[in-house]
């Protein structure tokens, strides 16, 4: 207790040093703990699947890179040929309209095979699972509900088992409730039997890539072995069914990777890159604390020498130093963990990683015992180092002779200790690396934010409808509902126009179609060109503000009984008819292996629109087909352009829908601006996170420079007093300390800029619209660093120039 009291008094006598050391510890431990909490939350936390690392998500790659779901052809081939996967489960995402008691509700659902939940190792919280008998065509309709839906819709009523629910206008018996936290394949709230028999389907019917396929690996099998086997199986499929399978390749990724929405595998390396940035910040903080401790131990040499000469035991001196280190670590570490708690919540709230499933797990508190224990262990190690490092230095060099010599000489100053200067150079170099990365990320985000998306954002709102087949079984019934809806929507106060599409721009998913060009050679089945496929009402392109380049837009006369027409984008025209000045009158049609679709005449060309979120970096072909001429989808987005704030229209539009059909659910009400905000989220998050670490590293480097120079002023008071007494001007004193500080800064700057070459290469695939050696970013990094370093050096230099020579000479 005595040692702690003495340590506290020692810290209070040196408030500048204490504040600098505590701030370094707080920032370093806070930043590292928060980032590793996020990484733990996204990559390491247990998920509601038994032994999830032994479960693969099996998908198909078109041309080896574009990810799609699996087909039933591939499912059958894998089921009979795999030596690496012992069990397969099949599912298909579906939307369910739940009507009856209460308001109509749109549910995210899935139809699954009876083995799907078994593969994932799921046991019901109530009732039973889907059996093989349930999974037969024509069987009684049954359903499983998720725990959250059970609580929110049914209040946790045990009597829900056996109850009949009206799902898509068909009664289903509830047979079970799945455990809390489970919502695979994709934020699913309800599961029904898949009830298909692939053996009774035609090859064409089985060729669609629309299924969610999971497999449990055999013991000791690696993911790479699974991928190798899938490649061999799909090559055999190419030989057996070339027309339907050529160009498609089987692939497998860990199920955890699919759950986090990371089909391409970018998330894990990106998060570890962030961890590396966090490590830089932690290293800067450690270097800072080490510098401050070394500087302080040098100042305390006379004190330790005197205590040793007066008979103090080395253990007593060592205990005092350890007490100071542990107290410093306790306060700094506690503040760091508190800061981490605040930062972690903010980082997860800002995170663009929107998991496809296990949402309750990812949204729960990210702090668990492992992260907290690691933070506490790091704090304890910091305390030991903080005590042992200066103790070893002081005890190793302290003696009475040293004390007498120091009474007669000025302090050696900063230049006398190469370790101090070396540590400063290293931390400044790390700060330059962080600033360089942040500069590229921020410039990339700015470039992306200024992209011309090809459509207007202001005062546009969309909502999603799914028209159930039981209520709207044919094209005529769907057309009648939608025309009534458009009339009602356009009659609402403030609405300028209302139209429909099957996919709003830059939505989470996109509808694509293969196409054929009239007069072009017959393409290889694996080389069918693909376009973004949009079915729209006549005024849709005007409603979202797309620019017409040639010809005309769609109009009311483009109906089912009239000539099939299409409006194409500039990129579509360029790819389909390269070198042609005008493409008006040219004809294209939808490619389908099992039917002949009508030729559509091009009546207009519009500016490119960024329709496809996964491929926003390139201009993709897009065509716009009149919904009234060719409709093959029941999922529809209503888009409204209003002169008023669109958020106020959501409730009014819902009422308009329910006036036509009281049982029709409405979902995904979102403004175009909100949709773009979610699209820009990953880039903004990267820029903010790198900027946060860069500012932290810069602050720590400046604190370290200031702290060491400030201590140097304190050590060299006698030298400064002598120089001032002999006529040196205050300006000369300031210039000397500025020169020392800026020399160290320039060395660190050069080292950091040289290292930035490696960083620029690592970021090559992540930045948008920015040269890797961007002069603006590099110049800004140099300017900000030099300005901060100059300020950190000037403050102690200014204090040194104002010393009273008489008091300085008496200091020793």
mmCIF file of C-alpha atoms in Angstrom, residues 124-269:
data_model
loop_
_atom_site.group_PDB
_atom_site.id
_atom_site.type_symbol
_atom_site.label_atom_id
_atom_site.label_comp_id
_atom_site.label_asym_id
_atom_site.label_seq_id
_atom_site.Cartn_x
_atom_site.Cartn_y
_atom_site.Cartn_z
ATOM 1 C CA UNK A 124 -36.321 -28.195 -32.347
ATOM 2 C CA UNK A 125 -37.039 -26.016 -29.317
ATOM 3 C CA UNK A 126 -40.641 -27.255 -29.452
ATOM 4 C CA UNK A 127 -42.337 -29.968 -31.498
ATOM 5 C CA UNK A 128 -40.561 -31.879 -34.268
ATOM 6 C CA UNK A 129 -38.636 -31.355 -37.496
ATOM 7 C CA UNK A 130 -39.632 -32.036 -41.110
ATOM 8 C CA UNK A 131 -39.587 -35.774 -41.886
ATOM 9 C CA UNK A 132 -39.181 -37.711 -45.140
ATOM 10 C CA UNK A 133 -42.959 -38.236 -45.202
ATOM 11 C CA UNK A 134 -43.545 -34.455 -44.982
ATOM 12 C CA UNK A 135 -41.091 -33.921 -47.840
ATOM 13 C CA UNK A 136 -43.114 -35.771 -50.477
ATOM 14 C CA UNK A 137 -45.120 -34.091 -53.253
ATOM 15 C CA UNK A 138 -48.791 -34.020 -52.274
ATOM 16 C CA UNK A 139 -48.141 -34.458 -48.527
ATOM 17 C CA UNK A 140 -50.068 -32.407 -45.961
ATOM 18 C CA UNK A 141 -48.726 -28.844 -45.782
ATOM 19 C CA UNK A 142 -46.681 -28.282 -42.618
ATOM 20 C CA UNK A 143 -44.401 -25.504 -41.377
ATOM 21 C CA UNK A 144 -41.699 -24.789 -38.834
ATOM 22 C CA UNK A 145 -41.499 -21.311 -37.316
ATOM 23 C CA UNK A 146 -38.499 -19.459 -35.935
ATOM 24 C CA UNK A 147 -38.142 -18.624 -32.265
ATOM 25 C CA UNK A 148 -38.334 -14.857 -32.866
ATOM 26 C CA UNK A 149 -41.528 -15.190 -34.905
ATOM 27 C CA UNK A 150 -42.973 -17.440 -32.211
ATOM 28 C CA UNK A 151 -42.352 -14.720 -29.647
ATOM 29 C CA UNK A 152 -43.313 -11.655 -31.711
ATOM 30 C CA UNK A 153 -46.379 -12.971 -33.555
ATOM 31 C CA UNK A 154 -47.663 -15.621 -31.143
ATOM 32 C CA UNK A 155 -46.359 -14.362 -27.780
ATOM 33 C CA UNK A 156 -44.514 -17.626 -27.081
ATOM 34 C CA UNK A 157 -47.823 -19.518 -26.918
ATOM 35 C CA UNK A 158 -47.208 -23.255 -26.457
ATOM 36 C CA UNK A 159 -50.517 -23.862 -28.205
ATOM 37 C CA UNK A 160 -49.086 -22.791 -31.522
ATOM 38 C CA UNK A 161 -48.083 -26.419 -32.189
ATOM 39 C CA UNK A 162 -50.782 -28.051 -34.284
ATOM 40 C CA UNK A 163 -52.281 -24.687 -35.157
ATOM 41 C CA UNK A 164 -53.210 -23.976 -38.794
ATOM 42 C CA UNK A 165 -51.649 -20.888 -40.366
ATOM 43 C CA UNK A 166 -52.652 -19.412 -43.698
ATOM 44 C CA UNK A 167 -49.426 -19.149 -45.702
ATOM 45 C CA UNK A 168 -49.653 -17.928 -49.304
ATOM 46 C CA UNK A 169 -53.422 -18.526 -49.059
ATOM 47 C CA UNK A 170 -52.953 -22.187 -48.136
ATOM 48 C CA UNK A 171 -53.379 -23.696 -44.623
ATOM 49 C CA UNK A 172 -50.213 -25.121 -43.031
ATOM 50 C CA UNK A 173 -49.977 -26.991 -39.731
ATOM 51 C CA UNK A 174 -47.264 -25.750 -37.351
ATOM 52 C CA UNK A 175 -45.220 -28.815 -36.352
ATOM 53 C CA UNK A 176 -42.316 -27.205 -34.508
ATOM 54 C CA UNK A 177 -40.422 -24.162 -33.283
ATOM 55 C CA UNK A 178 -36.720 -23.966 -34.100
ATOM 56 C CA UNK A 179 -34.184 -22.890 -31.438
ATOM 57 C CA UNK A 180 -33.422 -19.280 -30.618
ATOM 58 C CA UNK A 181 -30.828 -17.689 -32.882
ATOM 59 C CA UNK A 182 -31.229 -20.117 -35.801
ATOM 60 C CA UNK A 183 -32.416 -18.468 -39.047
ATOM 61 C CA UNK A 184 -30.538 -20.197 -41.894
ATOM 62 C CA UNK A 185 -30.455 -20.030 -44.853
ATOM 63 C CA UNK A 186 -31.099 -16.268 -44.896
ATOM 64 C CA UNK A 187 -32.739 -14.544 -41.921
ATOM 65 C CA UNK A 188 -35.431 -17.151 -42.251
ATOM 66 C CA UNK A 189 -38.570 -16.963 -40.130
ATOM 67 C CA UNK A 190 -40.472 -19.973 -41.482
ATOM 68 C CA UNK A 191 -39.550 -23.318 -43.088
ATOM 69 C CA UNK A 192 -41.712 -25.604 -45.192
ATOM 70 C CA UNK A 193 -40.873 -28.929 -46.920
ATOM 71 C CA UNK A 194 -39.224 -28.606 -50.323
ATOM 72 C CA UNK A 195 -41.324 -31.552 -51.550
ATOM 73 C CA UNK A 196 -39.696 -32.164 -54.920
ATOM 74 C CA UNK A 197 -38.592 -35.315 -56.708
ATOM 75 C CA UNK A 198 -35.638 -34.507 -58.997
ATOM 76 C CA UNK A 199 -35.827 -37.967 -60.540
ATOM 77 C CA UNK A 200 -39.242 -37.121 -62.037
ATOM 78 C CA UNK A 201 -38.112 -33.764 -63.480
ATOM 79 C CA UNK A 202 -36.652 -33.052 -66.916
ATOM 80 C CA UNK A 203 -32.989 -32.038 -67.219
ATOM 81 C CA UNK A 204 -34.094 -28.539 -68.248
ATOM 82 C CA UNK A 205 -36.230 -28.231 -65.104
ATOM 83 C CA UNK A 206 -33.258 -29.288 -62.992
ATOM 84 C CA UNK A 207 -30.774 -26.896 -64.591
ATOM 85 C CA UNK A 208 -31.804 -23.708 -62.766
ATOM 86 C CA UNK A 209 -29.240 -22.434 -60.261
ATOM 87 C CA UNK A 210 -31.653 -21.475 -57.512
ATOM 88 C CA UNK A 211 -30.896 -23.828 -54.601
ATOM 89 C CA UNK A 212 -29.068 -23.491 -51.309
ATOM 90 C CA UNK A 213 -26.875 -26.582 -50.849
ATOM 91 C CA UNK A 214 -24.982 -27.470 -47.658
ATOM 92 C CA UNK A 215 -22.824 -30.486 -46.941
ATOM 93 C CA UNK A 216 -21.251 -31.902 -43.818
ATOM 94 C CA UNK A 217 -17.636 -32.881 -44.435
ATOM 95 C CA UNK A 218 -16.267 -36.275 -43.584
ATOM 96 C CA UNK A 219 -13.664 -36.361 -40.780
ATOM 97 C CA UNK A 220 -10.255 -34.875 -41.685
ATOM 98 C CA UNK A 221 -11.469 -33.585 -45.070
ATOM 99 C CA UNK A 222 -10.321 -30.075 -45.993
ATOM 100 C CA UNK A 223 -12.253 -27.465 -47.967
ATOM 101 C CA UNK A 224 -9.684 -27.626 -50.742
ATOM 102 C CA UNK A 225 -10.307 -31.377 -51.121
ATOM 103 C CA UNK A 226 -14.028 -30.677 -51.443
ATOM 104 C CA UNK A 227 -13.371 -28.044 -54.137
ATOM 105 C CA UNK A 228 -11.116 -30.395 -56.064
ATOM 106 C CA UNK A 229 -13.746 -33.133 -56.019
ATOM 107 C CA UNK A 230 -16.487 -30.709 -57.082
ATOM 108 C CA UNK A 231 -14.408 -29.618 -60.061
ATOM 109 C CA UNK A 232 -14.036 -33.240 -61.146
ATOM 110 C CA UNK A 233 -17.770 -33.909 -60.769
ATOM 111 C CA UNK A 234 -18.779 -30.808 -62.739
ATOM 112 C CA UNK A 235 -16.329 -31.701 -65.518
ATOM 113 C CA UNK A 236 -18.167 -35.026 -65.861
ATOM 114 C CA UNK A 237 -21.439 -33.084 -65.962
ATOM 115 C CA UNK A 238 -20.023 -30.982 -68.807
ATOM 116 C CA UNK A 239 -19.506 -34.165 -70.777
ATOM 117 C CA UNK A 240 -22.926 -35.634 -69.945
ATOM 118 C CA UNK A 241 -25.036 -32.465 -70.244
ATOM 119 C CA UNK A 242 -22.932 -29.928 -72.172
ATOM 120 C CA UNK A 243 -25.866 -27.764 -73.283
ATOM 121 C CA UNK A 244 -27.109 -27.278 -69.713
ATOM 122 C CA UNK A 245 -23.939 -27.311 -67.610
ATOM 123 C CA UNK A 246 -21.028 -26.042 -69.695
ATOM 124 C CA UNK A 247 -19.648 -22.826 -68.274
ATOM 125 C CA UNK A 248 -20.696 -23.736 -64.710
ATOM 126 C CA UNK A 249 -18.240 -24.972 -62.096
ATOM 127 C CA UNK A 250 -18.832 -26.377 -58.635
ATOM 128 C CA UNK A 251 -17.261 -24.540 -55.707
ATOM 129 C CA UNK A 252 -17.365 -24.773 -51.926
ATOM 130 C CA UNK A 253 -16.724 -22.278 -49.135
ATOM 131 C CA UNK A 254 -17.052 -22.565 -45.345
ATOM 132 C CA UNK A 255 -20.643 -22.035 -44.222
ATOM 133 C CA UNK A 256 -19.490 -19.313 -41.816
ATOM 134 C CA UNK A 257 -18.160 -17.380 -44.804
ATOM 135 C CA UNK A 258 -21.507 -17.627 -46.582
ATOM 136 C CA UNK A 259 -23.406 -16.539 -43.482
ATOM 137 C CA UNK A 260 -21.439 -13.300 -43.340
ATOM 138 C CA UNK A 261 -22.302 -12.652 -47.004
ATOM 139 C CA UNK A 262 -18.698 -13.052 -48.109
ATOM 140 C CA UNK A 263 -19.011 -15.366 -51.134
ATOM 141 C CA UNK A 264 -15.854 -13.983 -52.729
ATOM 142 C CA UNK A 265 -13.776 -14.371 -49.552
ATOM 143 C CA UNK A 266 -12.908 -10.672 -49.157
ATOM 144 C CA UNK A 267 -14.123 -10.198 -45.594
ATOM 145 C CA UNK A 268 -11.592 -12.297 -43.715
ATOM 146 C CA UNK A 269 -8.472 -10.746 -45.308
#
